[in-house]
């Protein structure tokens, strides 16, 4: 029985090109109680490998988080298989609007301790005891209610380029930090206010809503499917769009424009801009907002120091990097003393 990939990424890319078949890029998640994630993992691998599914899937005791692609002609069979798993029956699938046949080149189903890196050790609360899910239309009404506190559950570099008007946007680097800050700020309103949350695709809010219910909040709501699904419903049902700017996404596009407003500014010159770039110095790689003029002037670097390193011969750069850890990839996104306009 084959439980692992037998083809390399390169061989797979060649095969996909040769077959010339359309693939759909899909994402979904579901919190559930999975008794034996390893057995579940193998079950998924065997069936999905047969259907030529490719992607990155995390399975844990608390549920499943999947980003994958499937040949369009196998989509029905794939859906049928999902529906055969009791807790995945009718699960909401996010199907990417922009298709990329080579979005994934291997099927990786991994067992993890968590499907969201939340830093929580709390095993006393039930992640499936989630808040009330609302669609875009109800969400629009809810956030106009004076009894509502609207909270953005994402990190600072995400809400910086786009968020709902009147949302509280915690200035945090991690999900764990925002959980604490919000609880502290709202501790006197656990019973009287409506706590309404949103994030990119819903997975963080679902965990947060269960956490806050456990912490004693009485009225907890979350935007079903996050900003991604909100944008889709606004478009489809011709609703008023209350999101300003771009939705930060974690693939090469970095952001999806939801409204024409540019709410952020270039971190180097301060002019309106909401384009994230990584510092071109491989030893830095800082994620920050940079306008085209500054990119040109700075050779796509975040500082003159990085620019100097970036312009050295490659061998010299490698020698300088030796033994140093690039930590900016994880934290300090968009934060650096060299960036004049990053508040
Ligand atoms: Zn600039
Ligand atoms: Zn840099």
Tab-separated table of N, CA and C in Angstrom, residues 96-209:
chain	number	residue	atom	x	y	z
A	96	UNK	N	-10.376	28.649	-5.229
A	96	UNK	CA	-9.644	29.860	-5.638
A	96	UNK	C	-10.176	30.393	-6.953
A	97	UNK	N	-10.235	31.727	-7.047
A	97	UNK	CA	-10.739	32.350	-8.275
A	97	UNK	C	-9.667	32.282	-9.362
A	98	UNK	N	-8.443	32.613	-8.972
A	98	UNK	CA	-7.341	32.508	-9.930
A	98	UNK	C	-6.792	31.090	-9.861
A	99	UNK	N	-6.885	30.350	-10.938
A	99	UNK	CA	-6.400	28.976	-10.912
A	99	UNK	C	-4.944	28.891	-11.354
A	100	UNK	N	-4.223	28.014	-10.680
A	100	UNK	CA	-2.831	27.776	-11.017
A	100	UNK	C	-2.630	26.268	-10.996
A	101	UNK	N	-2.460	25.678	-12.184
A	101	UNK	CA	-2.373	24.211	-12.260
A	101	UNK	C	-1.187	23.657	-11.480
A	102	UNK	N	-0.187	24.489	-11.250
A	102	UNK	CA	1.007	23.989	-10.568
A	102	UNK	C	1.092	24.506	-9.128
A	103	UNK	N	-0.083	24.829	-8.546
A	103	UNK	CA	-0.074	25.394	-7.186
A	103	UNK	C	0.511	24.420	-6.164
A	104	UNK	N	0.303	23.124	-6.368
A	104	UNK	CA	0.900	22.115	-5.487
A	104	UNK	C	1.474	20.987	-6.339
A	105	UNK	N	2.614	20.436	-5.880
A	105	UNK	CA	3.254	19.397	-6.688
A	105	UNK	C	3.422	18.074	-5.939
A	106	UNK	N	2.999	18.058	-4.676
A	106	UNK	CA	3.064	16.808	-3.922
A	106	UNK	C	1.840	16.711	-3.046
A	107	UNK	N	1.523	15.510	-2.651
A	107	UNK	CA	0.470	15.342	-1.659
A	107	UNK	C	1.145	15.128	-0.312
A	108	UNK	N	1.018	16.132	0.558
A	108	UNK	CA	1.613	16.006	1.888
A	108	UNK	C	0.508	16.075	2.920
A	109	UNK	N	0.269	14.970	3.589
A	109	UNK	CA	-0.714	14.956	4.670
A	109	UNK	C	0.069	14.740	5.960
A	110	UNK	N	0.100	15.743	6.804
A	110	UNK	CA	0.958	15.681	7.984
A	110	UNK	C	0.151	15.674	9.278
A	111	UNK	N	0.617	14.878	10.215
A	111	UNK	CA	0.007	14.886	11.540
A	111	UNK	C	0.715	15.935	12.377
A	112	UNK	N	-0.060	16.838	12.936
A	112	UNK	CA	0.475	17.920	13.767
A	112	UNK	C	-0.204	17.899	15.128
A	113	UNK	N	0.354	18.647	16.080
A	113	UNK	CA	-0.341	18.731	17.367
A	113	UNK	C	-1.546	19.661	17.268
A	114	UNK	N	-1.467	20.682	16.379
A	114	UNK	CA	-2.572	21.632	16.191
A	114	UNK	C	-2.719	21.928	14.700
A	115	UNK	N	-3.920	22.346	14.291
A	115	UNK	CA	-4.063	22.760	12.889
A	115	UNK	C	-3.818	24.262	12.749
A	116	UNK	N	-3.874	25.004	13.854
A	116	UNK	CA	-3.488	26.417	13.857
A	116	UNK	C	-2.455	26.594	14.965
A	117	UNK	N	-1.339	27.208	14.639
A	117	UNK	CA	-0.317	27.441	15.662
A	117	UNK	C	-0.816	28.554	16.567
A	118	UNK	N	-1.488	28.199	17.663
A	118	UNK	CA	-2.123	29.210	18.499
A	118	UNK	C	-1.404	29.423	19.818
A	119	UNK	N	-0.425	28.579	20.128
A	119	UNK	CA	0.309	28.736	21.377
A	119	UNK	C	-0.517	28.469	22.620
A	120	UNK	N	-1.691	27.898	22.463
A	120	UNK	CA	-2.547	27.630	23.625
A	120	UNK	C	-2.283	26.240	24.181
A	121	UNK	N	-2.139	26.162	25.509
A	121	UNK	CA	-2.001	24.850	26.133
A	121	UNK	C	-3.313	24.389	26.734
A	122	UNK	N	-4.276	25.276	26.650
A	122	UNK	CA	-5.530	25.030	27.328
A	122	UNK	C	-6.296	23.855	26.719
A	123	UNK	N	-6.277	22.727	27.415
A	123	UNK	CA	-7.013	21.562	26.905
A	123	UNK	C	-8.392	21.501	27.523
A	124	UNK	N	-8.721	22.508	28.361
A	124	UNK	CA	-10.002	22.463	29.069
A	124	UNK	C	-11.154	23.011	28.239
A	125	UNK	N	-10.827	23.697	27.122
A	125	UNK	CA	-11.957	24.200	26.339
A	125	UNK	C	-12.140	23.413	25.049
A	126	UNK	N	-13.371	23.420	24.591
A	126	UNK	CA	-13.754	22.595	23.462
A	126	UNK	C	-13.745	23.441	22.181
A	127	UNK	N	-12.817	23.154	21.271
A	127	UNK	CA	-12.708	23.973	20.054
A	127	UNK	C	-13.928	23.858	19.143
A	128	UNK	N	-14.739	22.828	19.348
A	128	UNK	CA	-15.914	22.697	18.479
A	128	UNK	C	-17.117	23.475	19.039
A	129	UNK	N	-16.963	24.012	20.265
A	129	UNK	CA	-18.027	24.834	20.854
A	129	UNK	C	-17.844	26.272	20.375
A	130	UNK	N	-18.088	26.472	19.086
A	130	UNK	CA	-17.726	27.732	18.441
A	130	UNK	C	-18.819	28.789	18.552
A	131	UNK	N	-18.475	30.007	18.136
A	131	UNK	CA	-19.432	31.110	18.129
A	131	UNK	C	-20.445	30.950	17.002
A	132	UNK	N	-21.359	31.917	16.924
A	132	UNK	CA	-22.394	31.874	15.895
A	132	UNK	C	-21.794	32.325	14.565
A	133	UNK	N	-21.941	31.493	13.530
A	133	UNK	CA	-21.434	31.853	12.203
A	133	UNK	C	-22.429	32.775	11.515
A	134	UNK	N	-21.935	33.875	10.940
A	134	UNK	CA	-22.837	34.745	10.182
A	134	UNK	C	-22.321	34.950	8.757
A	135	UNK	N	-23.269	35.112	7.832
A	135	UNK	CA	-22.882	35.356	6.437
A	135	UNK	C	-22.651	36.858	6.238
A	136	UNK	N	-22.263	37.249	5.040
A	136	UNK	CA	-21.887	38.638	4.765
A	136	UNK	C	-23.031	39.608	5.073
A	137	UNK	N	-24.249	39.216	4.691
A	137	UNK	CA	-25.403	40.097	4.874
A	137	UNK	C	-25.672	40.359	6.367
A	138	UNK	N	-25.715	39.288	7.154
A	138	UNK	CA	-25.948	39.430	8.595
A	138	UNK	C	-24.790	40.171	9.251
A	139	UNK	N	-23.582	39.876	8.786
A	139	UNK	CA	-22.386	40.543	9.315
A	139	UNK	C	-22.493	42.050	9.107
A	140	UNK	N	-22.904	42.471	7.907
A	140	UNK	CA	-23.062	43.897	7.613
A	140	UNK	C	-24.030	44.572	8.583
A	141	UNK	N	-25.120	43.877	8.918
A	141	UNK	CA	-26.097	44.440	9.868
A	141	UNK	C	-25.504	44.481	11.266
A	142	UNK	N	-24.895	43.368	11.643
A	142	UNK	CA	-24.345	43.211	12.993
A	142	UNK	C	-23.308	44.282	13.327
A	143	UNK	N	-22.464	44.630	12.336
A	143	UNK	CA	-21.384	45.565	12.669
A	143	UNK	C	-21.851	47.017	12.734
A	144	UNK	N	-23.115	47.265	12.367
A	144	UNK	CA	-23.683	48.609	12.534
A	144	UNK	C	-24.371	48.745	13.891
A	145	UNK	N	-24.556	47.645	14.582
A	145	UNK	CA	-25.224	47.625	15.882
A	145	UNK	C	-24.328	48.291	16.931
A	146	UNK	N	-24.845	49.308	17.649
A	146	UNK	CA	-24.005	49.988	18.657
A	146	UNK	C	-23.543	49.061	19.793
A	147	UNK	N	-24.214	47.948	19.954
A	147	UNK	CA	-23.826	46.998	21.007
A	147	UNK	C	-22.729	46.035	20.555
A	148	UNK	N	-22.254	46.221	19.325
A	148	UNK	CA	-21.247	45.311	18.766
A	148	UNK	C	-19.832	45.857	18.948
A	149	UNK	N	-18.905	44.944	19.298
A	149	UNK	CA	-17.485	45.281	19.226
A	149	UNK	C	-16.895	44.384	18.144
A	150	UNK	N	-16.378	45.012	17.102
A	150	UNK	CA	-15.848	44.265	15.968
A	150	UNK	C	-14.331	44.129	16.108
A	151	UNK	N	-13.845	42.895	16.068
A	151	UNK	CA	-12.416	42.666	16.284
A	151	UNK	C	-11.781	41.919	15.110
A	152	UNK	N	-10.664	42.435	14.641
A	152	UNK	CA	-9.873	41.801	13.591
A	152	UNK	C	-8.902	40.838	14.276
A	153	UNK	N	-9.016	39.533	13.993
A	153	UNK	CA	-8.190	38.536	14.686
A	153	UNK	C	-6.849	38.280	13.997
A	154	UNK	N	-6.472	39.144	13.062
A	154	UNK	CA	-5.218	38.902	12.337
A	154	UNK	C	-4.080	39.735	12.920
A	155	UNK	N	-2.913	39.593	12.368
A	155	UNK	CA	-1.737	40.305	12.868
A	155	UNK	C	-1.605	41.699	12.239
A	156	UNK	N	-0.714	42.519	12.812
A	156	UNK	CA	-0.624	43.920	12.393
A	156	UNK	C	-0.350	44.106	10.908
A	157	UNK	N	0.515	43.261	10.322
A	157	UNK	CA	0.870	43.479	8.914
A	157	UNK	C	-0.267	43.073	7.974
A	158	UNK	N	-1.234	42.312	8.500
A	158	UNK	CA	-2.395	41.937	7.698
A	158	UNK	C	-3.451	43.038	7.732
A	159	UNK	N	-3.825	43.488	8.959
A	159	UNK	CA	-4.883	44.504	9.059
A	159	UNK	C	-4.395	45.864	8.557
A	160	UNK	N	-3.079	46.049	8.523
A	160	UNK	CA	-2.518	47.322	8.077
A	160	UNK	C	-2.939	47.689	6.651
A	161	UNK	N	-3.022	46.702	5.772
A	161	UNK	CA	-3.354	47.007	4.370
A	161	UNK	C	-4.846	46.876	4.064
A	162	UNK	N	-5.605	46.364	5.020
A	162	UNK	CA	-7.042	46.251	4.791
A	162	UNK	C	-7.780	45.742	6.010
A	163	UNK	N	-8.929	46.332	6.309
A	163	UNK	CA	-9.775	45.850	7.402
A	163	UNK	C	-11.170	46.437	7.285
A	164	UNK	N	-12.094	45.918	8.083
A	164	UNK	CA	-13.452	46.461	8.086
A	164	UNK	C	-13.446	47.784	8.830
A	165	UNK	N	-14.279	48.708	8.369
A	165	UNK	CA	-14.328	49.998	9.055
A	165	UNK	C	-14.843	49.785	10.470
A	166	UNK	N	-14.318	50.569	11.393
A	166	UNK	CA	-14.655	50.507	12.826
A	166	UNK	C	-14.145	49.253	13.542
A	167	UNK	N	-13.294	48.473	12.902
A	167	UNK	CA	-12.782	47.272	13.576
A	167	UNK	C	-11.642	47.635	14.523
A	168	UNK	N	-11.571	46.891	15.636
A	168	UNK	CA	-10.405	46.982	16.510
A	168	UNK	C	-9.329	46.117	15.855
A	169	UNK	N	-8.144	46.699	15.610
A	169	UNK	CA	-7.075	45.932	14.957
A	169	UNK	C	-5.871	45.860	15.892
A	170	UNK	N	-5.777	44.791	16.694
A	170	UNK	CA	-4.677	44.696	17.659
A	170	UNK	C	-3.309	44.754	16.973
A	171	UNK	N	-2.395	45.501	17.598
A	171	UNK	CA	-1.058	45.672	17.034
A	171	UNK	C	-0.167	44.511	17.487
A	172	UNK	N	-0.433	43.333	16.954
A	172	UNK	CA	0.249	42.122	17.444
A	172	UNK	C	0.969	41.370	16.328
A	173	UNK	N	1.964	40.587	16.763
A	173	UNK	CA	2.714	39.743	15.827
A	173	UNK	C	2.148	38.333	15.744
A	174	UNK	N	1.417	37.918	16.780
A	174	UNK	CA	0.920	36.539	16.786
A	174	UNK	C	-0.538	36.473	17.241
A	175	UNK	N	-1.160	35.384	16.852
A	175	UNK	CA	-2.538	35.090	17.221
A	175	UNK	C	-2.662	35.002	18.744
A	176	UNK	N	-1.688	34.357	19.378
A	176	UNK	CA	-1.680	34.187	20.828
A	176	UNK	C	-1.740	35.549	21.537
A	177	UNK	N	-0.954	36.511	21.069
A	177	UNK	CA	-0.938	37.842	21.681
A	177	UNK	C	-2.290	38.527	21.571
A	178	UNK	N	-2.929	38.391	20.405
A	178	UNK	CA	-4.195	39.092	20.235
A	178	UNK	C	-5.273	38.502	21.142
A	179	UNK	N	-5.235	37.192	21.375
A	179	UNK	CA	-6.234	36.577	22.269
A	179	UNK	C	-6.202	37.239	23.641
A	180	UNK	N	-5.009	37.418	24.187
A	180	UNK	CA	-4.859	38.009	25.522
A	180	UNK	C	-5.249	39.478	25.555
A	181	UNK	N	-4.770	40.237	24.563
A	181	UNK	CA	-5.041	41.681	24.530
A	181	UNK	C	-6.545	41.951	24.448
A	182	UNK	N	-7.203	41.222	23.589
A	182	UNK	CA	-8.644	41.438	23.414
A	182	UNK	C	-9.410	41.056	24.675
A	183	UNK	N	-9.008	39.960	25.291
A	183	UNK	CA	-9.706	39.560	26.520
A	183	UNK	C	-9.559	40.636	27.591
A	184	UNK	N	-8.355	41.147	27.710
A	184	UNK	CA	-8.078	42.187	28.691
A	184	UNK	C	-8.908	43.448	28.400
A	185	UNK	N	-8.904	43.887	27.147
A	185	UNK	CA	-9.619	45.109	26.766
A	185	UNK	C	-11.129	44.992	26.963
A	186	UNK	N	-11.657	43.796	26.771
A	186	UNK	CA	-13.117	43.647	26.776
A	186	UNK	C	-13.657	42.970	28.028
A	187	UNK	N	-12.819	42.869	29.040
A	187	UNK	CA	-13.217	42.046	30.192
A	187	UNK	C	-14.483	42.541	30.916
A	188	UNK	N	-14.797	43.836	30.790
A	188	UNK	CA	-16.000	44.357	31.434
A	188	UNK	C	-17.252	44.196	30.573
A	189	UNK	N	-17.063	43.659	29.375
A	189	UNK	CA	-18.215	43.554	28.463
A	189	UNK	C	-18.521	42.129	28.055
A	190	UNK	N	-18.154	41.177	28.914
A	190	UNK	CA	-18.357	39.773	28.567
A	190	UNK	C	-19.834	39.429	28.372
A	191	UNK	N	-20.702	40.161	29.052
A	191	UNK	CA	-22.120	39.812	28.972
A	191	UNK	C	-22.938	40.777	28.121
A	192	UNK	N	-22.591	42.092	28.182
A	192	UNK	CA	-23.504	43.050	27.538
A	192	UNK	C	-23.208	43.323	26.062
A	193	UNK	N	-21.980	43.090	25.603
A	193	UNK	CA	-21.674	43.433	24.206
A	193	UNK	C	-21.628	42.193	23.315
A	194	UNK	N	-21.845	42.454	22.025
A	194	UNK	CA	-21.697	41.376	21.037
A	194	UNK	C	-20.256	41.409	20.529
A	195	UNK	N	-19.563	40.319	20.717
A	195	UNK	CA	-18.192	40.226	20.228
A	195	UNK	C	-18.236	39.596	18.833
A	196	UNK	N	-17.884	40.399	17.817
A	196	UNK	CA	-17.930	39.918	16.430
A	196	UNK	C	-16.506	39.882	15.881
A	197	UNK	N	-16.106	38.723	15.352
A	197	UNK	CA	-14.716	38.570	14.894
A	197	UNK	C	-14.631	38.169	13.425
A	198	UNK	N	-13.493	38.508	12.835
A	198	UNK	CA	-13.232	38.024	11.476
A	198	UNK	C	-11.736	37.797	11.304
A	199	UNK	N	-11.391	36.971	10.325
A	199	UNK	CA	-9.990	36.768	9.939
A	199	UNK	C	-9.971	36.439	8.440
A	200	UNK	N	-8.875	35.924	7.924
A	200	UNK	CA	-8.735	35.720	6.477
A	200	UNK	C	-9.748	34.724	5.916
A	201	UNK	N	-9.752	33.508	6.509
A	201	UNK	CA	-10.630	32.459	5.974
A	201	UNK	C	-11.514	31.820	7.025
A	202	UNK	N	-11.417	32.285	8.257
A	202	UNK	CA	-12.303	31.811	9.322
A	202	UNK	C	-11.676	30.885	10.349
A	203	UNK	N	-10.532	30.287	10.014
A	203	UNK	CA	-9.980	29.248	10.892
A	203	UNK	C	-9.523	29.809	12.241
A	204	UNK	N	-8.965	31.018	12.253
A	204	UNK	CA	-8.496	31.597	13.514
A	204	UNK	C	-9.672	32.022	14.396
A	205	UNK	N	-10.700	32.632	13.765
A	205	UNK	CA	-11.867	33.075	14.527
A	205	UNK	C	-12.599	31.913	15.164
A	206	UNK	N	-12.588	30.805	14.480
A	206	UNK	CA	-13.335	29.681	15.019
A	206	UNK	C	-12.696	29.217	16.325
A	207	UNK	N	-11.381	29.177	16.343
A	207	UNK	CA	-10.658	28.833	17.571
A	207	UNK	C	-10.879	29.938	18.612
A	208	UNK	N	-10.765	31.188	18.183
A	208	UNK	CA	-10.907	32.321	19.109
A	208	UNK	C	-12.316	32.364	19.702
A	209	UNK	N	-13.317	32.084	18.885
A	209	UNK	CA	-14.692	32.171	19.390
A	209	UNK	C	-14.933	31.121	20.473
